[in-house]
Short mmCIF file of C-alpha atoms in Angstrom, two decimals:
data_model
loop_
_atom_site.label_atom_id
_atom_site.label_comp_id
_atom_site.label_asym_id
_atom_site.label_seq_id
_atom_site.Cartn_x
_atom_site.Cartn_y
_atom_site.Cartn_z
CA MET A 1 91.15 139.66 78.02
CA ASP A 2 89.88 136.83 80.22
CA ASN A 3 89.63 137.96 83.86
CA SER A 4 87.66 134.96 85.11
CA LYS A 5 88.65 133.45 88.43
CA SER A 6 88.82 129.92 89.78
CA ILE A 7 89.14 128.48 93.29
CA VAL A 8 91.92 126.10 94.30
CA PHE A 9 91.33 124.54 97.72
CA CYS A 10 94.01 122.49 99.49
CA ASP A 11 94.00 120.51 102.72
CA ALA A 12 94.97 117.22 104.35
CA LEU A 13 92.65 114.26 103.98
CA GLU A 14 91.50 111.51 106.26
CA VAL A 15 90.76 108.87 103.66
CA LEU A 16 88.16 106.28 104.54
CA ASP A 17 89.77 102.85 104.21
CA SER A 18 87.41 100.24 102.76
CA ASN A 19 87.76 96.59 103.70
CA GLN A 20 85.69 95.52 100.72
CA GLU A 21 87.26 93.89 97.69
CA VAL A 22 84.05 93.86 95.60
CA LEU A 23 84.70 97.19 93.93
CA LYS A 24 81.29 97.72 92.34
CA ASP A 25 79.64 97.51 95.78
CA VAL A 26 81.64 100.49 97.07
CA CYS A 27 79.78 103.78 96.49
CA SER A 28 81.87 106.93 96.23
CA ASP A 29 82.57 109.75 93.78
CA ILE A 30 86.30 109.01 93.80
CA LYS A 31 87.93 105.66 94.51
CA LEU A 32 91.61 105.26 95.31
CA PHE A 33 93.39 101.92 94.96
CA LYS A 34 96.73 101.57 96.73
CA ILE A 35 99.10 99.06 95.15
CA GLU A 36 102.13 97.67 96.95
CA LEU A 37 104.08 96.83 93.81
CA SER A 38 106.33 94.16 95.33
CA GLN A 39 103.23 92.04 96.02
CA TYR A 40 102.58 91.68 92.28
CA TYR A 41 106.03 91.28 90.68
CA GLN A 42 105.51 87.51 90.58
CA LEU A 43 102.46 88.05 88.37
CA THR A 44 103.98 90.16 85.60
CA ASP A 45 103.97 87.33 83.02
CA ILE A 46 100.27 86.73 83.75
CA LEU A 47 99.33 90.42 83.89
CA LEU A 48 101.03 90.96 80.53
CA LYS A 49 98.14 89.07 78.93
CA ALA A 50 95.82 92.02 79.72
CA LEU A 51 97.94 94.45 77.68
CA THR A 52 97.52 95.31 74.02
CA SER A 53 100.39 94.74 71.59
CA GLU A 54 101.23 98.45 71.74
CA GLU A 55 101.27 98.37 75.54
CA VAL A 56 103.54 95.32 75.48
CA LYS A 57 105.94 97.19 73.17
CA ARG A 58 105.88 100.14 75.57
CA ALA A 59 106.74 97.85 78.47
CA GLN A 60 109.64 96.40 76.47
CA ARG A 61 111.08 99.86 75.77
CA TYR A 62 111.98 100.43 79.42
CA HIS A 63 115.70 99.94 80.05
CA GLN A 64 115.23 98.77 83.63
CA LEU A 65 113.29 95.58 84.36
CA LYS A 66 111.72 97.14 87.47
CA ASP A 67 110.32 100.00 85.36
CA SER A 68 108.90 97.56 82.83
CA ASN A 69 107.33 95.44 85.57
CA ARG A 70 105.88 98.52 87.25
CA PHE A 71 104.21 99.62 84.02
CA ILE A 72 102.78 96.14 83.42
CA ILE A 73 101.38 95.95 86.96
CA CYS A 74 99.86 99.43 86.92
CA ARG A 75 98.32 99.12 83.44
CA ALA A 76 96.89 95.63 84.05
CA LEU A 77 95.44 96.56 87.44
CA LEU A 78 93.99 99.79 86.01
CA LYS A 79 92.17 97.67 83.44
CA TYR A 80 91.08 95.27 86.16
CA VAL A 81 89.51 97.94 88.40
CA ILE A 82 87.74 99.59 85.44
CA ALA A 83 86.41 96.21 84.28
CA GLU A 84 85.09 95.52 87.77
CA GLU A 85 83.67 99.04 88.08
CA LYS A 86 81.80 98.89 84.76
CA GLY A 87 80.89 95.19 84.74
CA LEU A 88 82.91 94.54 81.58
CA ASP A 89 85.32 91.86 80.47
CA ILE A 90 88.91 93.00 80.81
CA SER A 91 89.40 92.43 77.06
CA GLN A 92 86.99 95.34 76.49
CA ILE A 93 89.16 97.80 78.38
CA HIS A 94 91.34 99.92 76.13
CA PHE A 95 92.40 103.55 76.12
CA GLU A 96 92.77 106.42 73.71
CA LYS A 97 94.46 109.81 74.13
CA LYS A 98 93.12 113.34 74.01
CA ALA A 99 94.91 116.16 72.21
CA ASN A 100 96.83 116.92 75.44
CA HIS A 101 97.95 113.25 75.53
CA LYS A 102 95.86 112.49 78.60
CA PRO A 103 94.39 108.97 78.23
CA TYR A 104 90.66 108.30 78.44
CA PHE A 105 88.30 105.33 78.35
CA PRO A 106 86.32 105.60 75.08
CA LEU A 107 83.51 103.24 76.15
CA ASP A 108 82.54 105.61 78.98
CA ARG A 109 83.73 109.21 78.68
CA SER A 110 82.16 109.99 82.08
CA LEU A 111 84.70 107.76 83.85
CA PHE A 112 87.98 109.49 84.67
CA PHE A 113 91.19 107.90 85.92
CA ASN A 114 94.80 108.62 86.73
CA VAL A 115 97.77 106.59 87.97
CA SER A 116 100.95 107.51 89.83
CA HIS A 117 103.79 105.47 91.28
CA ALA A 118 106.98 105.98 93.29
CA GLY A 119 109.18 103.61 95.22
CA ASP A 120 107.20 100.49 96.11
CA PHE A 121 103.74 102.07 95.83
CA ALA A 122 101.31 103.07 93.13
CA VAL A 123 97.84 104.59 93.38
CA ILE A 124 95.02 104.34 90.87
CA ALA A 125 92.31 107.00 91.06
CA LEU A 126 88.87 106.55 89.47
CA GLY A 127 86.20 109.24 89.54
CA ASN A 128 83.33 111.05 87.87
CA CYS A 129 85.28 114.24 87.08
CA GLU A 130 88.73 115.11 85.76
CA LEU A 131 91.31 114.18 88.39
CA GLY A 132 95.01 113.76 89.02
CA ILE A 133 96.98 111.69 91.52
CA ASP A 134 100.63 112.03 92.46
CA VAL A 135 102.70 109.76 94.71
CA GLU A 136 106.24 110.49 95.86
CA GLN A 137 108.74 108.56 97.94
CA ILE A 138 110.34 110.82 100.52
CA ASP A 139 114.03 110.75 99.60
CA SER A 140 116.30 111.77 102.47
CA ASN A 141 119.19 112.38 100.04
CA PHE A 142 117.37 114.62 97.55
CA LYS A 143 118.60 118.24 97.69
CA TYR A 144 115.24 119.87 97.16
CA SER A 145 116.60 123.29 98.18
CA ASP A 146 118.12 123.50 94.68
CA ILE A 147 114.69 123.69 93.03
CA LEU A 148 112.58 125.56 95.60
CA SER A 149 112.79 128.93 93.89
CA SER A 150 111.83 127.51 90.49
CA VAL A 151 108.66 125.69 91.60
CA PHE A 152 107.33 127.46 94.72
CA SER A 153 106.20 130.95 95.62
CA VAL A 154 107.96 132.99 98.31
CA GLU A 155 105.12 132.22 100.76
CA GLU A 156 105.37 128.50 100.07
CA ILE A 157 109.15 128.50 100.46
CA ASN A 158 108.84 130.33 103.78
CA PHE A 159 106.27 127.81 104.98
CA ILE A 160 108.49 124.87 104.00
CA SER A 161 111.56 126.45 105.62
CA HIS A 162 109.77 127.01 108.93
CA SER A 163 107.98 123.69 109.00
CA GLU A 164 108.78 121.23 111.78
CA PHE A 165 108.98 118.50 109.14
CA GLU A 166 110.56 120.47 106.34
CA ARG A 167 111.31 117.63 103.92
CA ARG A 168 107.84 116.08 104.25
CA THR A 169 106.25 119.50 103.70
CA PHE A 170 108.27 119.93 100.49
CA TYR A 171 106.93 116.64 99.18
CA LYS A 172 103.40 117.47 100.30
CA PHE A 173 103.45 120.71 98.31
CA TRP A 174 105.17 119.09 95.32
CA THR A 175 102.58 116.30 95.07
CA ARG A 176 99.78 118.87 95.26
CA LYS A 177 101.16 120.81 92.29
CA GLU A 178 101.76 117.63 90.30
CA ALA A 179 98.23 116.38 91.03
CA ILE A 180 96.72 119.69 89.91
CA VAL A 181 98.51 119.79 86.55
CA LYS A 182 97.62 116.14 85.96
CA ALA A 183 93.96 116.86 86.74
CA THR A 184 93.80 119.85 84.39
CA GLY A 185 95.90 118.19 81.71
CA LYS A 186 98.20 121.19 81.37
CA GLY A 187 101.36 119.47 82.53
CA ILE A 188 104.37 121.23 84.04
CA ASP A 189 105.07 124.55 82.33
CA GLU A 190 106.26 128.05 83.22
CA GLU A 191 103.05 128.60 85.23
CA PHE A 192 103.81 125.69 87.58
CA ILE A 193 105.34 128.05 90.14
CA ASN A 194 102.14 130.11 90.26
CA ILE A 195 99.83 127.25 91.26
CA PRO A 196 99.03 127.84 94.97
CA VAL A 197 99.29 124.85 97.32
CA LEU A 198 99.22 126.24 100.85
CA ASP A 199 96.31 124.96 102.95
CA GLY A 200 93.08 126.87 102.36
CA ALA A 201 91.20 128.44 99.45
CA HIS A 202 92.97 130.45 96.74
CA PHE A 203 91.45 132.58 94.01
CA VAL A 204 93.47 132.29 90.81
CA SER A 205 93.15 133.18 87.15
CA SER A 206 91.12 130.46 85.43
CA SER A 207 93.76 130.23 82.72
CA LEU A 208 96.17 128.87 85.33
CA VAL A 209 94.00 125.76 85.75
CA ASP A 210 92.86 125.40 82.14
CA GLY A 211 89.48 127.02 82.74
CA PHE A 212 88.22 124.72 85.49
CA LYS A 213 86.28 126.75 88.07
CA ASN A 214 86.95 124.54 91.09
CA ILE A 215 90.00 122.48 91.98
CA GLU A 216 90.12 120.56 95.25
CA VAL A 217 93.38 119.03 96.42
CA HIS A 218 93.83 116.67 99.35
CA SER A 219 97.09 115.31 100.77
CA PHE A 220 97.48 111.95 102.48
CA ASN A 221 100.24 109.53 103.48
CA LEU A 222 100.57 106.00 102.17
CA ASN A 223 103.12 105.11 104.87
CA ALA A 224 106.01 106.78 106.68
CA ASP A 225 108.05 107.09 103.46
CA HIS A 226 105.44 107.76 100.78
CA THR A 227 103.08 110.72 100.47
CA ALA A 228 100.44 111.55 97.89
CA ALA A 229 97.87 114.09 96.75
CA ILE A 230 94.61 113.78 94.85
CA ALA A 231 93.25 116.74 92.85
CA TYR A 232 89.90 116.91 91.11
CA THR A 233 87.97 119.49 89.10
CA ASP A 234 84.86 119.69 91.24
CA LYS A 235 84.03 120.10 94.92
CA ASN A 236 82.63 118.14 97.86
CA LYS A 237 83.40 114.73 96.41
CA GLY A 238 83.34 111.59 98.52
CA ILE A 239 86.68 109.74 98.52
CA ILE A 240 87.37 106.18 99.61
CA PHE A 241 90.26 103.71 99.47
CA CYS A 242 89.25 100.38 97.93
CA LYS A 243 91.20 97.15 98.08
CA ILE A 244 92.72 95.37 95.12
CA PRO A 245 92.66 91.60 95.64
CA LYS A 246 95.83 89.83 96.70
CA ALA A 247 98.14 88.27 94.13
CA GLU A 248 96.78 84.73 94.51
CA THR A 249 93.22 85.93 93.83
CA LEU A 250 94.27 87.88 90.77
CA LEU A 251 96.20 84.88 89.49
CA THR A 252 92.91 83.00 89.16
CA PHE A 253 91.18 86.01 87.54
CA PHE A 254 93.81 86.63 84.86
CA ASN A 255 94.15 82.90 84.09
CA GLU A 256 90.45 82.44 83.34
#
């Protein structure tokens, strides 16, 4: 019987906002790229050129045009930031999947990435360890009370219920759990409720986090209506927001 323990540490994050657009000149363990999706909808036909035939077919399978466009934008910009990070041509950027269906970059297995989107925002995370990012739009009409008992512990439910900003706290805790299972590659299962997400350090069974010994989770807001969390399987990592060029700059890049 495996009795090994792991540490899950959660807190809020003051993310350093970089004004640099030259991605390879920004030094950090983890880089976050915030995408305001509406700024790139006009580029979808151009961005589509960066996708493989299989990725194009995936985009075409979405029933809603906005979902298809969102996939195209996120996948093309993910390839763009990796190409810039590694000094490669964007045509060299392709992905494969592990046994747990988590994608990876076969040309550099030491580079890890994850993408999440909600509402009008997406975030790409790049780093040097396994990581997960989750973004949620705070929905004032969502009846989250219906699912509290199935995804949160009694202590977490009590904290949410007594919070001054109850709805925002729900989404903060939800994004933390989602980010953790994305980082570990386990996905949402019956153990989801047992993943601790209150602020502070928690000792848990290592099996709960797929054997990783350290999980750090940091919450941050994208704006008043969107919140996010980044989780990674290491500790004391430097995190920075990097800029993605504006649409007109990318238009030139993808048309070259």
